[in-house]
XYZ file of C-alpha atoms in Angstrom:
630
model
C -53.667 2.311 74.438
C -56.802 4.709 73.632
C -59.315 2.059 72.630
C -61.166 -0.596 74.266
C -58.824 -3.239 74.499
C -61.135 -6.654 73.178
C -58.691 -8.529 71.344
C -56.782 -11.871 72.320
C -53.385 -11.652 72.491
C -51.614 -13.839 69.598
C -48.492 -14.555 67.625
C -45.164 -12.663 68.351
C -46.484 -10.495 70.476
C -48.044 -13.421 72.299
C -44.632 -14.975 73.085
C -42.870 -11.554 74.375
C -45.597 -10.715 76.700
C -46.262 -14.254 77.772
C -42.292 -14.325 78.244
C -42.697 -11.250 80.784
C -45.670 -13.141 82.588
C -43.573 -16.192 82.609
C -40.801 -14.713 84.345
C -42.534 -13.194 87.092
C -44.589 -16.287 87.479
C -41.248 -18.654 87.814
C -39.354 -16.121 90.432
C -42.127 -15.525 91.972
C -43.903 -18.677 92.522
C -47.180 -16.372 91.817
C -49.764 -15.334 88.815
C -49.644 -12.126 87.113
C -53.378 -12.413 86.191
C -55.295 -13.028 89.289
C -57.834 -10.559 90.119
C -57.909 -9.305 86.656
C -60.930 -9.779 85.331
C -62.731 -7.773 88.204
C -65.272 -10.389 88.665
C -67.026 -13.070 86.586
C -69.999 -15.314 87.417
C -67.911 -18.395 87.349
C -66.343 -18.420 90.418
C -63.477 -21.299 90.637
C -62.189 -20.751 93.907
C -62.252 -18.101 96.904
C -59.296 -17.244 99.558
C -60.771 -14.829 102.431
C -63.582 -13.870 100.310
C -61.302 -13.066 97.768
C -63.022 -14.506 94.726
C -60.723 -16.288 91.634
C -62.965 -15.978 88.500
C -63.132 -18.902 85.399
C -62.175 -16.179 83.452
C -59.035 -15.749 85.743
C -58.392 -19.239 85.501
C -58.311 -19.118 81.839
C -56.281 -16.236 81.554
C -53.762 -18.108 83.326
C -53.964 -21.169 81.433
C -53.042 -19.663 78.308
C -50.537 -17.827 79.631
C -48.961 -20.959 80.994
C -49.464 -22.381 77.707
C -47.906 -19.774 75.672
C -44.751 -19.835 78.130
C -44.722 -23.785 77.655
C -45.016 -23.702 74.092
C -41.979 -20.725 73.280
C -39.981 -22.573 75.314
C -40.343 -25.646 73.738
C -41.279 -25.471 70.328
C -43.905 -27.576 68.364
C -42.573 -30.785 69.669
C -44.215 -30.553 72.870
C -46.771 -33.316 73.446
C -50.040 -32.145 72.926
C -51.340 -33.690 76.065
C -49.367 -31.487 78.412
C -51.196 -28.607 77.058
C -54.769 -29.445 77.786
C -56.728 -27.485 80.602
C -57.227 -31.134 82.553
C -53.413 -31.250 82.371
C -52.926 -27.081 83.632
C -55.626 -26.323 85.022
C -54.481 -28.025 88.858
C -51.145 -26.094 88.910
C -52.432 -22.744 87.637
C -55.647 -22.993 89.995
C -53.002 -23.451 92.726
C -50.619 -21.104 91.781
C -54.039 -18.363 91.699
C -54.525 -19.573 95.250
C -50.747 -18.884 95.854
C -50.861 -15.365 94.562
C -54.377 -14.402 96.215
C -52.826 -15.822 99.523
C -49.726 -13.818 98.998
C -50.960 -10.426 97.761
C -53.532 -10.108 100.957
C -50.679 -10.856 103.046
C -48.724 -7.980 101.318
C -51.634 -5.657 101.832
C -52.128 -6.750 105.461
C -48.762 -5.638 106.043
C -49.708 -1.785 104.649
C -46.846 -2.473 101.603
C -47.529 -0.056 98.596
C -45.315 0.892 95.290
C -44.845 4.598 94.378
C -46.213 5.754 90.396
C -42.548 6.206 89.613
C -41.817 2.977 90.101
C -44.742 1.152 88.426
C -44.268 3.663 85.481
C -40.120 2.424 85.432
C -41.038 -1.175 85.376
C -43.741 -0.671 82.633
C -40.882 1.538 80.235
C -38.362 -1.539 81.011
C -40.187 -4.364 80.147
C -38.642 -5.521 77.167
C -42.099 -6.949 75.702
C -42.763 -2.818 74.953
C -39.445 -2.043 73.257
C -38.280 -1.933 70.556
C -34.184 -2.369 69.968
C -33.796 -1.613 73.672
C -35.675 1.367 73.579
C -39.076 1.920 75.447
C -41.995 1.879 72.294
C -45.461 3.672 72.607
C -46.793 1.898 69.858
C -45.846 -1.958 71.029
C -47.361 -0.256 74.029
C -50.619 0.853 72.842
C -50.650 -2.316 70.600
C -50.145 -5.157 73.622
C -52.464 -3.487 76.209
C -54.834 -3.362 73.098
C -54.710 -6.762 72.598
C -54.446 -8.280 75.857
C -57.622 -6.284 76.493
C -56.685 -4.068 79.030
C -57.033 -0.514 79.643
C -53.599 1.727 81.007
C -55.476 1.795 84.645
C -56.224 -1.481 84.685
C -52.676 -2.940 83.590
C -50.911 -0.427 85.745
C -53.443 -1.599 89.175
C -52.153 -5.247 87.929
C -48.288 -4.147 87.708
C -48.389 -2.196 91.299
C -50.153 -5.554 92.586
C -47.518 -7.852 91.229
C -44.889 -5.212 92.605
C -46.081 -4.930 96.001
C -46.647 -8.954 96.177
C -42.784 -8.986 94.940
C -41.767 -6.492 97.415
C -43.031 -8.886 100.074
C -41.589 -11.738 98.894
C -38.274 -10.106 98.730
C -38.792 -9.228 102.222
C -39.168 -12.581 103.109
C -36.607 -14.372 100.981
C -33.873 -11.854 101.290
C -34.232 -11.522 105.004
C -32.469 -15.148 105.490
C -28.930 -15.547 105.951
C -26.656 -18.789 106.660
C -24.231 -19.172 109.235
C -20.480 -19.908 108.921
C -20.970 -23.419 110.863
C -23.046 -23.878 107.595
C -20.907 -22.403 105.024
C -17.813 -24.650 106.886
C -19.919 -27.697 106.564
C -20.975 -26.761 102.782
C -17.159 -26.402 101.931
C -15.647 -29.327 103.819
C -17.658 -31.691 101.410
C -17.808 -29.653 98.353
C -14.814 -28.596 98.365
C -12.889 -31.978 99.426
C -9.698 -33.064 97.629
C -8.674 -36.442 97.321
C -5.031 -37.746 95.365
C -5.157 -41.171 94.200
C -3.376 -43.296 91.599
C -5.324 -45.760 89.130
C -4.344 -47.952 86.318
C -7.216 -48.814 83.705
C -7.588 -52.409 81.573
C -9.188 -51.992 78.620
C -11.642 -55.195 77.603
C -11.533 -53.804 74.098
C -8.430 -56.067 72.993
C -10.059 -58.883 74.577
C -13.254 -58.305 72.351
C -12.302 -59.217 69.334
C -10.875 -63.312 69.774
C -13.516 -63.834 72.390
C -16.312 -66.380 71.251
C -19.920 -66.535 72.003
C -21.806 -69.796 70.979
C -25.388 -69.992 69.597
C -26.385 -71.987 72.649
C -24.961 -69.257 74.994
C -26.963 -66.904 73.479
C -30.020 -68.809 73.743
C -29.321 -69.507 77.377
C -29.264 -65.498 77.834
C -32.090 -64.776 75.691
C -34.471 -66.905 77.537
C -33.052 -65.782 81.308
C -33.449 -62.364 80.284
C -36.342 -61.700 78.132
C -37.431 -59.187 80.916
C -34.647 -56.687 78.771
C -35.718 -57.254 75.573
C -39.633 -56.069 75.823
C -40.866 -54.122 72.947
C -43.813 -51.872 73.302
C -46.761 -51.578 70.766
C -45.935 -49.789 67.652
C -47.530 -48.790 64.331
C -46.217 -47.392 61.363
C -48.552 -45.254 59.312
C -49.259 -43.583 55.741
C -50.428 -39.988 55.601
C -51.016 -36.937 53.497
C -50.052 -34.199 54.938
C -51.963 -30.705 53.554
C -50.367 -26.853 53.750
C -50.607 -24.183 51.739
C -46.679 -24.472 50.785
C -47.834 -27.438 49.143
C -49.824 -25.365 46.624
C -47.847 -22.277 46.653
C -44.902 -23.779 44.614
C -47.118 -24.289 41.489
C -48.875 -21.397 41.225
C -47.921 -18.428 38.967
C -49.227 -14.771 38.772
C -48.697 -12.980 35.699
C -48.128 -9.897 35.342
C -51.689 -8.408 34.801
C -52.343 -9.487 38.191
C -49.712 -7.767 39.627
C -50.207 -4.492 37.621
C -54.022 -4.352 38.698
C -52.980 -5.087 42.576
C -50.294 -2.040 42.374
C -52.681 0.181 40.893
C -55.561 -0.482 43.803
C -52.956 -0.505 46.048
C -51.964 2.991 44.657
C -55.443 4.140 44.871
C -55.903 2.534 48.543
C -52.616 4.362 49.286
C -53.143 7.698 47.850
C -56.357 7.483 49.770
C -55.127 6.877 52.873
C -54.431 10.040 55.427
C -51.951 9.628 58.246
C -52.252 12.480 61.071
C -50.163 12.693 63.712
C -51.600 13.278 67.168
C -50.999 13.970 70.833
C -53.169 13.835 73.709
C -53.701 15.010 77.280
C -55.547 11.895 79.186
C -57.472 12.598 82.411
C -58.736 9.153 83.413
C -61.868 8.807 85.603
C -65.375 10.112 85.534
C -65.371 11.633 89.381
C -65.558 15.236 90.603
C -61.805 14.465 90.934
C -61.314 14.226 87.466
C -63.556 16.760 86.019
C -62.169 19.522 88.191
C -58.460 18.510 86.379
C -60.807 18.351 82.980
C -61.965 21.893 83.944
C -58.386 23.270 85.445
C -56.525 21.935 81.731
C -59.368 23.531 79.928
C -58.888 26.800 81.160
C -55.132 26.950 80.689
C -55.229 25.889 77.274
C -57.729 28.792 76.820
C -55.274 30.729 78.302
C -52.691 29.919 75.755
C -50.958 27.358 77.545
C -48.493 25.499 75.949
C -49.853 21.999 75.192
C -46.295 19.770 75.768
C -45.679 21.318 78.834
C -49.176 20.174 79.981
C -49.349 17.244 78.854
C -46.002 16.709 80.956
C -47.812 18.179 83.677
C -51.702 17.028 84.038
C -51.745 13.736 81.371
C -52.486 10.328 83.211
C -50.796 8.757 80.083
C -47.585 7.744 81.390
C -46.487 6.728 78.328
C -47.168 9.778 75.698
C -46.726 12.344 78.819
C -43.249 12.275 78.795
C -43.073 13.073 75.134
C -45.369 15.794 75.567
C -48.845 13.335 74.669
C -47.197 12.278 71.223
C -49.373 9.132 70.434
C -47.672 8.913 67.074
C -49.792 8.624 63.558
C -53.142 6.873 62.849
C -54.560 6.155 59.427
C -58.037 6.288 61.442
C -58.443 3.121 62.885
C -55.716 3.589 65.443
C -58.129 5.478 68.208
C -61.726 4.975 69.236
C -63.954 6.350 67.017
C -64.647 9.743 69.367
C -60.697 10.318 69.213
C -60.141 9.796 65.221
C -63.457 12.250 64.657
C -62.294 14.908 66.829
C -58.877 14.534 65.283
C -59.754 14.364 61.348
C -61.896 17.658 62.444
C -58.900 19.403 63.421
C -56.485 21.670 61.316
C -52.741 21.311 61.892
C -51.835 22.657 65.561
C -55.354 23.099 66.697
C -56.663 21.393 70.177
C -59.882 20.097 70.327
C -62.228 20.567 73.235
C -62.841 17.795 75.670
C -63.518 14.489 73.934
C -64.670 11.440 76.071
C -63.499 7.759 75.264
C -63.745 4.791 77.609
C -60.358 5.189 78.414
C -61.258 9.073 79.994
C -61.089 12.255 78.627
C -58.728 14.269 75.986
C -57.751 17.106 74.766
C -56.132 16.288 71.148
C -53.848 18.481 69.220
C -53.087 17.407 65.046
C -49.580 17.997 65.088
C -49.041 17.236 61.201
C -50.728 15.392 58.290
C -48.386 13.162 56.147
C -49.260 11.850 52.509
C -46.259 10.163 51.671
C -45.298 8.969 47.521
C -46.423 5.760 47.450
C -43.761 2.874 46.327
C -43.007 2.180 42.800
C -44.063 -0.654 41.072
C -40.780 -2.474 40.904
C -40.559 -1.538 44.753
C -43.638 -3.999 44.854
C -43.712 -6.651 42.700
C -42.057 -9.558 45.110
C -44.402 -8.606 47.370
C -47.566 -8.226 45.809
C -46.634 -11.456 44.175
C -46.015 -13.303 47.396
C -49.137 -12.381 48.480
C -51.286 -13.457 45.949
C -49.468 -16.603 45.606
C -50.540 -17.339 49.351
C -54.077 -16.030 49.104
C -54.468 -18.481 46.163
C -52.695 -21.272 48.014
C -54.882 -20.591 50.748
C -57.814 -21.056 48.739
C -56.776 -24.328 47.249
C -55.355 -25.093 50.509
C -59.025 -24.778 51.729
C -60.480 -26.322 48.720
C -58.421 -29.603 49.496
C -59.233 -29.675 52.786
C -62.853 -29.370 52.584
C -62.095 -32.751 49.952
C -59.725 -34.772 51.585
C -61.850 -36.309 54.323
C -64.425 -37.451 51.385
C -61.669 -38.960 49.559
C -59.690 -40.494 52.331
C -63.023 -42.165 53.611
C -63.214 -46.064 53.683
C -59.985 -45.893 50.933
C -58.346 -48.832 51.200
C -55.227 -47.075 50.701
C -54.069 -43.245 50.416
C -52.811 -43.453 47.201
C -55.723 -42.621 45.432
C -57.073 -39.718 47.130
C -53.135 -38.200 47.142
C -53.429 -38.149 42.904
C -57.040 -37.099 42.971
C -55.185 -33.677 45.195
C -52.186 -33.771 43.652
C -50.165 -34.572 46.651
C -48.057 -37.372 47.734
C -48.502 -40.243 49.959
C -45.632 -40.362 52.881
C -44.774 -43.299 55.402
C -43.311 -43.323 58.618
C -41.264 -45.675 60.472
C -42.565 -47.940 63.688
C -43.030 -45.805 66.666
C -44.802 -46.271 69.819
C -47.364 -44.215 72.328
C -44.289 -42.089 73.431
C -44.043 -41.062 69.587
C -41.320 -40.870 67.631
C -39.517 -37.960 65.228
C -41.421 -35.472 62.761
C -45.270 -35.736 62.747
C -44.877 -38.556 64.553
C -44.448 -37.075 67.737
C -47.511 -34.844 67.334
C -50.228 -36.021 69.828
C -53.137 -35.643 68.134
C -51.444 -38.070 65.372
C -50.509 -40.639 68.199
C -53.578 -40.380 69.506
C -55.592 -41.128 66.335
C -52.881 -43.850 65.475
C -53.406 -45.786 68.461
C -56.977 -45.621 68.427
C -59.479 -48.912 68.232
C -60.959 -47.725 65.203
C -57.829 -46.787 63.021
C -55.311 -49.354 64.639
C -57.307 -52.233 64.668
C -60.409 -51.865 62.554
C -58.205 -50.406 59.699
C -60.359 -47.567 59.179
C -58.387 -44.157 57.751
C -58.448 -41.145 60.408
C -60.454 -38.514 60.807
C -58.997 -35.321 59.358
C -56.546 -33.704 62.244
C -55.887 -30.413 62.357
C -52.246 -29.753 63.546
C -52.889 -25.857 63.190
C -54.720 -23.740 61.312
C -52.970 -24.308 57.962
C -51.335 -27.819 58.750
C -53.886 -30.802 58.391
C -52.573 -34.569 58.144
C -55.117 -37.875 57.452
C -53.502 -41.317 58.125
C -53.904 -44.921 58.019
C -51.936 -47.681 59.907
C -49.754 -49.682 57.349
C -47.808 -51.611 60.154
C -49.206 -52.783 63.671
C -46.609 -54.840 66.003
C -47.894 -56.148 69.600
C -46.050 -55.157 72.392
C -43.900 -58.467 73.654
C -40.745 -59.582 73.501
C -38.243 -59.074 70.351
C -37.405 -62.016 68.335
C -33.785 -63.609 68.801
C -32.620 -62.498 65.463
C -33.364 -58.979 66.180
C -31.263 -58.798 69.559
C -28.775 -61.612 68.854
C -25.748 -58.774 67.894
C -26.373 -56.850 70.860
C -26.760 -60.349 73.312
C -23.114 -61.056 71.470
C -21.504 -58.579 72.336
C -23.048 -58.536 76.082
C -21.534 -61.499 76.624
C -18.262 -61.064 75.001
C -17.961 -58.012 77.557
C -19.335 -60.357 80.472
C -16.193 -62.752 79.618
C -13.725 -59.914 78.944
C -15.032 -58.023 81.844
C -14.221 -61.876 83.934
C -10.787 -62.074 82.678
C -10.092 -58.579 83.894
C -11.401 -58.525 87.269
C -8.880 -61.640 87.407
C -5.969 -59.653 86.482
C -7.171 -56.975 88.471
C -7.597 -59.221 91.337
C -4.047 -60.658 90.926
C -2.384 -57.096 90.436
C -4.505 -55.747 93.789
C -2.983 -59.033 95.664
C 0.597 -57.896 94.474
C 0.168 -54.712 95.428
C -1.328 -55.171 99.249
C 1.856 -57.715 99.475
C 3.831 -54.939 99.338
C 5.155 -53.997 95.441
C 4.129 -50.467 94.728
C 1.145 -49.993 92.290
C 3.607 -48.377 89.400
C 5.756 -50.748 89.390
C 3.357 -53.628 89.006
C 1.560 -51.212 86.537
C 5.220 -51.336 84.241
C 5.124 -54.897 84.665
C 2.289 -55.444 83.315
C 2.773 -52.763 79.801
C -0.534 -50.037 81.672
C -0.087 -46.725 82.236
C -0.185 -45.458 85.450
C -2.270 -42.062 85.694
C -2.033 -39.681 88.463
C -4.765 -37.501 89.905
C -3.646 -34.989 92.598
C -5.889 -31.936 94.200
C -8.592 -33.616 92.508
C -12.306 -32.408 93.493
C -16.051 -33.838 92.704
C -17.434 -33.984 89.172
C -16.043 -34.498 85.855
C -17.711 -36.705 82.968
C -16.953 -39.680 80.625
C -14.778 -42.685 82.159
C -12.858 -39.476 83.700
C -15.759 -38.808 85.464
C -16.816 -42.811 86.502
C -13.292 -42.893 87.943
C -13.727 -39.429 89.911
C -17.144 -40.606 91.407
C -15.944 -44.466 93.027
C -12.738 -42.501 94.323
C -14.994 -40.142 96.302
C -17.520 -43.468 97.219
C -13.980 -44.716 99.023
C -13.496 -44.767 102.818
C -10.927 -42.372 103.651
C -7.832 -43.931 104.401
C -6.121 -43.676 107.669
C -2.761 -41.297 108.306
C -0.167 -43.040 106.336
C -2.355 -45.715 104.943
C -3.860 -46.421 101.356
C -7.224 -47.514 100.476
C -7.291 -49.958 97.127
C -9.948 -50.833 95.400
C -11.030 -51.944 91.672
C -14.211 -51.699 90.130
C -15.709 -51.973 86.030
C -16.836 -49.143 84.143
C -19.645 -48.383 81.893
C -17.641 -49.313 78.879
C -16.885 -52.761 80.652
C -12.950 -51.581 81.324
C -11.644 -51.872 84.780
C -10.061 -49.778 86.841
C -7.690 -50.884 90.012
C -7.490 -47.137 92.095
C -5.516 -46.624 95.398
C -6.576 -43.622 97.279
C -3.729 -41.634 99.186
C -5.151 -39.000 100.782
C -8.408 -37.226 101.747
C -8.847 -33.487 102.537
C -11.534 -32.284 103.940
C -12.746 -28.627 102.216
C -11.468 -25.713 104.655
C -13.486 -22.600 103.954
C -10.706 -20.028 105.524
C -8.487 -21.270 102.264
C -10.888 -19.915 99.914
C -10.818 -15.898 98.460
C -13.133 -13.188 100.325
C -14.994 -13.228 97.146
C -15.237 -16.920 96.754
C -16.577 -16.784 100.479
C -18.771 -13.726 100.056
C -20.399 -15.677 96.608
C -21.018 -18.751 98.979
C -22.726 -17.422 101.942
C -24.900 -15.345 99.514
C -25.940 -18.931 98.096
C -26.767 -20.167 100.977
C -28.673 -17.185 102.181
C -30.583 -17.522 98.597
C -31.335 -21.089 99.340
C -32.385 -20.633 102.820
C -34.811 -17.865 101.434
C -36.577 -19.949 98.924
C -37.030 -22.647 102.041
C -38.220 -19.900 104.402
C -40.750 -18.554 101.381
C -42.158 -21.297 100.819
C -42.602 -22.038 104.486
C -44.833 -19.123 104.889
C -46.614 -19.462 101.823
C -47.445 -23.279 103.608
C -48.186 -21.037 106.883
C -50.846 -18.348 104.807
C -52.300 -20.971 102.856
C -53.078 -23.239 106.157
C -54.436 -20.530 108.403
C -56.488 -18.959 105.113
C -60.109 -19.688 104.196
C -59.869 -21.095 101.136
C -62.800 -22.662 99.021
C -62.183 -24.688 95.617
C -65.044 -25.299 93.688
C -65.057 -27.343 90.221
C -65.434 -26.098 86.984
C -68.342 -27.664 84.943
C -67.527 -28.685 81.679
């Protein structure tokens, strides 16, 4: 957290930190980023003079993209990732959080230090096994590029815009008219009796003639329309590919030990701790001067780093920063600590990050590993680094080869590789590499799909490249007879089945509305009668089909029945007689079940009231959206 923090954020850490954005950006309808980069020169848009920087904007992007990508995986189309695709909703969600966050300040709302500095040890993108971690600390600020002020005036921001939120959300409640009226329908109970008649007997003696089947086809080509598709060849390049075949003997490994040995014994790791005095004002240089003089006095150092260190991280532990093999710090702080002899301090030492004092607490040279501690993984990684290289080699080869080739074939031996096909899929992609966009994109286009030309060279990622040719190009239209003649069979051998049914069904719902009860017609005819009693919304499968029509029933009167039959999904149909109808009563259900619903409701009404005066700030604000030049 000491140096200049310059570096993008990416891989793991990328995903834990973009998770923590994420989440505040999803409950809070709001950007973390906004106002970040302090000003740029690209101004995208302005909300009471407030300005929202490109650099903002891009922030934000990326963070949206990072959230959308961890929680999807690599099979997200690459088209929902572009900046034409995020940039609208992020811009807007910057607008949001500007509109927001003045409204929050207007109001005088404020966060105390202790509770920034609680929320910044909780966040689980800086722990490690549940525990708060100074060095994923020091190592995400460093790489998002921010500096402990500057992420902590972010955090209190965020805070403060949260606390208003809350304010507004958690102010709502709901009525118990409401919570009556939410109950009597959701909690409605309904007892009926159905019998089911199953077309699947019927299915198998029931015959379909050709000319039938033509007659369909043709009335319903509408249902049979196939969209464009392609099938392709490819090559597909990674460094796995090479990694396999490649062997290291053992010289190689002995000679990487033995530098690494040398590298290792070299190598000096000294532990430090710090006391930070951020800021360059008189302020700060009268605490420079004050800690100064009591450490001249003989002051013990942990008990002021505790007291005077604006390092809310180390202060705690009495400014332990942990050990650096010299490249941890900025260059001021790892001179003025490899000049030090164990349990000195040094004098004042200025960084961009402020001012320390720096004590060596102890310099470790640990035994370096043996040689058989080693071996799998200095082989691994020279095995990758030359996989790499002929990963690279092939690459810079492949487009050369694949050019004009009237088939892949030949440029797969020249590598080494193998040729792989794919079956027909369409624009909406299909499974595998198939569903990458940049490969459906470069399938579909003029020059490879209908000129026959082989594709450019697309780079998936940085070690995953793919070139392709179309081996398979079908117009969209409608499919031929033979390819949807089983399934038109057995649509109409359901359509007939499904006709002799509703006649039954027809004749038993006659019987029954003359008077016979519904079992005993139901014994008559060999079905089982099932019983449903107390039975509320929802459930799923033919269950669930049956649950649904009872509750699309008219109520029946005091004493009466309602009958009914209908045909399910499967093409079985069901004859149902609805007995009763109970409206939900709220006073039936448990304090807590109560106390759980009117809390619901409350939530709900928040989130409508929020958003309300979000609409209300936004309207009444002066905001200003310019575009961004490309």
């Amino acid at each position: 957290m000491l140096q200049s923090m310059r570096d993008n954020l990416k891989g793991t850490a990328a995903i834990i930190v973009a998770a923590f954005f994420g989440f505040i950006m999803v409950i809070g309808g709001i950007d973390f980023f906004t106002g970040a980069s302090g000003g740029s020169a690209d101004q995208v848009a302005e909300v009471n003079g407030e300005k929202i920087s490109n650099l903002d904007l891009q922030r934000a992007i990326q963070n949206r993209r990072s959230m959308i990508e961890s929680q999807y995986g690599e099979n997200v189309p690459a088209d929902l990732l572009t900046d034409e695709q995020l940039r609208g909703p992020v811009l807007q969600q910057l607008v949001n959080s500007s509109v927001m966050r003045q409204a929050a300040q207007e109001r005088g709302m404020v966060m105390s230090a202790a509770s920034v500095d609680k929320e910044i040890v909780q966040m689980p993108g800086f722990q490690v096994n549940g525990q708060f971690d100074q060095q994923m600390f020091r190592d995400g600020l460093r790489r998002m590029g921010y500096s402990p002020a500057g992420f902590r005036q972010l955090l209190e921001q965020e805070m403060v815009m949260q606390q208003y939120i809350g304010s507004v959300a958690d102010s709502a409640f709901a009525t118990r008219a409401e919570a009556e009226e939410v109950v009597s329908v959701s909690m409605e109970e309904r007892d009926f009796d159905y019998l089911t008649l199953s077309a699947t007997p019927l299915l198998a003696d029931m015959q379909v003639g050709d000319e039938e089947i033509q007659a369909y086809y043709d009335e319903n080509q509408q249902n049979f329309q196939r969209p464009e598709q392609v099938a392709i060849e490819y090559i597909e390049l990674t460094p796995e590919q090479f990694a396999a075949s490649i062997d290291i003997s053992d010289q190689d490994l002995r000679a990487q030990y033995e530098q690494e040995v040398k590298n290792f014994q070299a190598s000096i790791r000294r532990h430090a701790a710090h006391i930070l005095i951020e800021g360059d004002d008189e302020a700060a240089q009268k605490k420079v001067d004050e800690v100064q003089a009591k450490l001249n006095e003989g002051g013990e150092f942990e008990a002021l780093a505790k007291q005077y260190s604006d390092d809310i991280v180390s202060r705690e532990d009495g400014g332990d920063v942990g050990f650096t093999s010299g490249d941890v710090f900025p260059e001021a702080f790892e001179d003025a600590l490899a000049s030090l002899e164990v349990g000195e301090v040094s004098g004042a030492v200025k960084t961009d990050a402020g001012t320390h004092f720096i004590k060596l607490i102890e310099v470790a040279d640990a035994e370096p590993p043996s040689f058989e501690e080693r071996k799998a993984a200095i082989a691994a990684r020279l095995r990758n680094a030359e996989a790499e290289r002929e990963f690279v080699g092939a690459l810079s080869r492949l487009g050369d080869l694949a050019y004009n080739a009237e088939t892949l074939s030949g440029p797969a031996e020249e590598l080494g590789l193998s040729v792989q096909k794919s079956p027909l899929f369409s624009r909406q992609g299909g499974a595998g590499i198939t569903a990458e966009g940049k490969v459906i994109e470069a399938a579909f286009s003029p020059e490879v799909m209908e000129d026959g030309n082989t594709s450019d060279v697309l780079d998936l990622s940085e070690n995953h490249s793919v070139v392709l040719k179309v081996v398979e190009h079908k117009p969209a239209g409608v499919k031929p007879l033979e390819e949807v003649k089983e399934e038109i069979t057995q649509r109409l051998k359901r359509n007939k089945a499904g006709e002799q049914l509703a006649s039954k069904a027809a004749n038993i719902q006659s019987q029954v509305e003359s008077g016979e009860a519904l079992a005993d017609v139901a014994a008559a005819e060999g079905l089982t009668l099932e019983t449903s009693d107390k039975t509320r919304r929802g459930g799923f499968g033919a269950r669930g089909e049956v649950v649904n029509h009872v509750f699309s029933m008219d109520a029946p009167k005091p004493g009466a029945k309602t009958l009914e039959q209908f045909t399910l999904g499967t093409g079985d149909v069901v004859v149902v007689q609805l007995r009763d109808a109970r409206a939900g009563d709220l006073s039936r259900q448990s304090k807590e079940q109560r106390d759980a619903l009117m809390q619901q409701l409350a939530s709900m009404q928040g989130t409508s009231e929020l958003a309300a005066v979000q609409k209300f700030l936004a309207g009444k604000a002066d905001i200003e959206v310019s575009t961004v030049e490309e």
